[in-house]
């Protein structure tokens, strides 16, 4: 049945693209904010609280509705672009931009990843950074040679967690675009929902759910298998 179902393969493709786009964006933005909040600034604890708030409401229907309001053709985003003489973009009605707009909403839910990265940054030994500075290392070199290796366990954890979350995404495409335009945001979770509750093909939807479970299991196993080659643990004599 899967081989004859064009919607199935379309949803697999769209979900794959969504994961490839949304997860790296979310992890990069989370790390960027974590590094800012790791600075010694006045009222930094208040800023940390404010930056975490979006993650509390990030996956809600209310935020999805707000996103649709912001990115519709006459929305605030296009009004802002008009200030710079940029023509309005059909964010939600264009195949080119719809999935990217949904991905931006995923980035909005950066709070949990940010907290994990921030905890990792706090564990980096200050003497290691100071020694690198004495040796003449700049910020970029310190970031790639010290910060990223020490954060690799957090990257490992966030990568698995956020990829699983992205594979299961449902609320944003359901509320904002309904899977359109032309199924350009037809994610796997939305397909399962439609087959189960719209077309009443509960058996088919159940089979699709099991396939998603297997995909998640295989992905997680592959990441665990590859982790010894790129994950560094400070308290271990060698990598896992």
XYZ file of C-alpha atoms in Angstrom:
240
model
C 0.000 0.000 0.000
C 2.844 2.413 0.807
C 4.345 1.989 -2.651
C 1.086 3.176 -4.271
C 0.447 6.051 -1.868
C 1.943 9.245 -3.285
C 0.998 11.172 -0.154
C 3.107 8.814 1.944
C 6.282 9.395 -0.048
C 5.546 13.108 -0.295
C 5.248 13.360 3.494
C 8.467 11.369 3.968
C 10.315 13.737 1.641
C 8.861 16.898 3.229
C 9.618 15.628 6.733
C 13.198 14.784 5.749
C 13.738 18.298 4.354
C 12.099 19.804 7.438
C 14.430 17.901 9.773
C 17.503 18.862 7.723
C 16.517 22.551 7.834
C 14.881 22.989 11.239
C 17.130 20.963 13.550
C 20.484 22.588 12.622
C 18.847 26.036 12.739
C 17.422 25.357 16.175
C 20.653 23.936 17.599
C 22.765 26.772 16.180
C 20.413 29.446 17.499
C 20.178 27.728 20.897
C 23.968 27.633 21.185
C 24.242 31.271 20.100
C 21.780 32.428 22.771
C 23.422 30.187 25.391
C 26.805 31.786 24.707
C 25.289 35.250 25.104
C 23.610 34.275 28.378
C 26.878 32.779 29.610
C 28.461 36.227 29.660
C 28.927 38.053 32.934
C 26.351 40.787 32.521
C 24.176 42.762 34.891
C 20.706 41.240 35.456
C 21.791 38.152 33.511
C 19.461 35.868 35.516
C 16.468 37.962 34.479
C 17.532 37.735 30.835
C 17.889 33.957 31.113
C 14.332 33.706 32.400
C 12.985 35.920 29.615
C 14.767 33.917 26.935
C 13.364 30.650 28.279
C 9.723 31.802 28.252
C 9.166 31.167 24.484
C 9.871 27.462 24.979
C 6.952 27.214 27.412
C 4.439 28.303 24.768
C 6.451 27.423 21.649
C 4.493 24.335 20.611
C 1.032 25.633 21.464
C -1.832 26.297 19.083
C -1.886 29.941 20.205
C 1.688 30.504 19.022
C 0.921 28.767 15.719
C -2.007 31.153 15.191
C 0.262 34.083 16.072
C 2.807 32.811 13.540
C 0.137 32.728 10.842
C -0.787 36.315 11.712
C 2.847 37.468 11.584
C 3.683 35.796 8.277
C 0.509 36.254 6.247
C 0.766 38.397 3.138
C -0.220 41.593 4.955
C 1.398 40.639 8.243
C 3.955 42.376 10.402
C 6.926 40.616 8.796
C 6.075 41.883 5.309
C 5.328 45.336 6.692
C 8.800 45.375 8.217
C 10.377 44.266 4.929
C 8.496 47.035 3.118
C 10.486 49.584 5.135
C 13.554 48.383 3.207
C 11.655 48.436 -0.119
C 11.445 44.634 -0.217
C 8.376 43.288 -1.985
C 5.901 41.272 0.130
C 6.689 37.572 0.314
C 3.915 34.995 0.321
C 5.415 33.117 3.271
C 2.521 30.716 3.789
C 1.103 30.509 0.264
C 4.301 29.732 -1.598
C 5.812 26.266 -1.969
C 9.227 27.890 -1.780
C 8.741 29.598 1.585
C 6.029 27.708 3.495
C 8.216 24.941 4.940
C 10.936 27.441 5.852
C 8.355 29.532 7.731
C 7.251 26.458 9.674
C 10.910 25.739 10.452
C 11.307 29.221 11.938
C 8.559 28.400 14.417
C 10.589 25.387 15.522
C 13.567 27.672 16.167
C 11.282 29.738 18.416
C 11.136 26.710 20.737
C 14.837 26.922 21.558
C 14.543 27.200 25.349
C 15.214 23.607 26.416
C 18.205 23.212 24.079
C 19.554 26.559 25.203
C 19.426 25.558 28.880
C 21.334 22.337 28.140
C 24.003 24.219 26.175
C 24.250 26.819 28.935
C 24.843 24.080 31.509
C 27.586 22.683 29.275
C 29.244 26.082 28.917
C 29.353 26.406 32.700
C 31.309 23.134 32.903
C 34.139 24.227 30.598
C 37.256 24.669 32.791
C 38.264 28.315 32.899
C 41.950 27.416 33.132
C 41.781 25.656 29.762
C 40.371 28.763 28.098
C 42.894 31.021 29.828
C 45.770 28.768 28.756
C 44.556 28.948 25.159
C 44.425 32.740 25.338
C 47.981 32.850 26.705
C 49.071 30.723 23.735
C 47.566 33.330 21.416
C 44.318 31.592 20.474
C 41.557 33.912 19.311
C 37.827 33.604 19.951
C 37.144 31.604 16.804
C 39.930 29.123 17.512
C 38.822 28.765 21.141
C 35.260 28.128 19.970
C 36.190 25.337 17.547
C 39.058 23.778 19.523
C 37.738 24.059 23.091
C 34.082 25.090 23.318
C 32.633 22.703 20.726
C 34.570 19.618 21.935
C 33.478 20.237 25.531
C 29.895 20.773 24.342
C 29.830 17.648 22.168
C 27.872 15.563 24.752
C 25.234 18.315 24.866
C 25.171 18.493 21.072
C 24.755 14.708 21.006
C 21.810 14.835 23.413
C 20.123 17.825 21.761
C 20.578 16.351 18.292
C 18.670 13.202 19.225
C 15.995 15.030 21.205
C 15.296 17.731 18.626
C 15.361 15.353 15.664
C 12.766 13.135 17.332
C 10.672 16.217 18.059
C 10.951 17.375 14.433
C 9.972 13.953 13.082
C 6.832 14.075 15.231
C 5.886 17.700 14.416
C 2.155 18.177 13.912
C 0.726 21.348 15.460
C 2.467 23.951 13.290
C 1.584 22.567 9.831
C -1.918 21.607 10.967
C -2.803 25.067 12.308
C -0.786 27.330 10.013
C -0.976 25.768 6.546
C -3.002 22.568 6.813
C -0.232 20.806 4.920
C -0.330 23.199 1.962
C 0.305 24.809 -0.356
C 0.374 21.773 -2.652
C 1.447 19.631 0.318
C 4.739 21.505 0.678
C 4.297 21.346 4.491
C 2.658 17.917 4.577
C 4.684 16.485 7.446
C 4.524 12.847 8.512
C 2.568 13.565 11.699
C -0.086 15.433 9.741
C -0.436 12.506 7.333
C -0.972 10.084 10.235
C -3.612 12.396 11.701
C -5.502 12.701 8.409
C -5.507 8.959 7.769
C -6.669 8.210 11.316
C -9.287 10.915 11.917
C -10.181 12.404 8.534
C -10.240 9.321 6.313
C -10.842 6.877 9.214
C -8.081 4.542 8.034
C -6.981 3.701 11.552
C -5.123 0.530 10.600
C -3.165 2.338 7.904
C -2.385 5.209 10.292
C -1.226 2.723 12.922
C 1.139 1.108 10.423
C 2.525 4.533 9.526
C 3.067 5.255 13.225
C 5.097 2.072 13.565
C 7.204 3.086 10.578
C 7.901 6.423 12.269
C 8.882 4.565 15.428
C 11.327 2.419 13.444
C 12.795 5.490 11.739
C 13.398 7.091 15.129
C 14.957 3.894 16.479
C 17.314 3.550 13.500
C 18.326 7.209 13.643
C 18.998 7.047 17.392
C 21.047 3.864 16.990
C 23.144 5.431 14.216
C 23.849 8.546 16.279
C 24.859 6.420 19.279
C 27.061 4.286 17.033
C 28.827 7.324 15.595
C 29.187 9.201 18.898
C 32.632 7.781 19.860
C 34.107 9.485 16.789
C 32.941 13.011 17.619
C 31.823 13.130 21.261
C 34.352 14.110 23.934
C 33.842 13.352 27.629
C 36.052 15.310 29.999
C 36.053 12.764 32.820
C 36.870 9.822 30.555
C 40.326 8.759 29.437
C 39.034 8.094 25.948
C 35.909 8.876 23.983
C 32.807 6.751 24.298
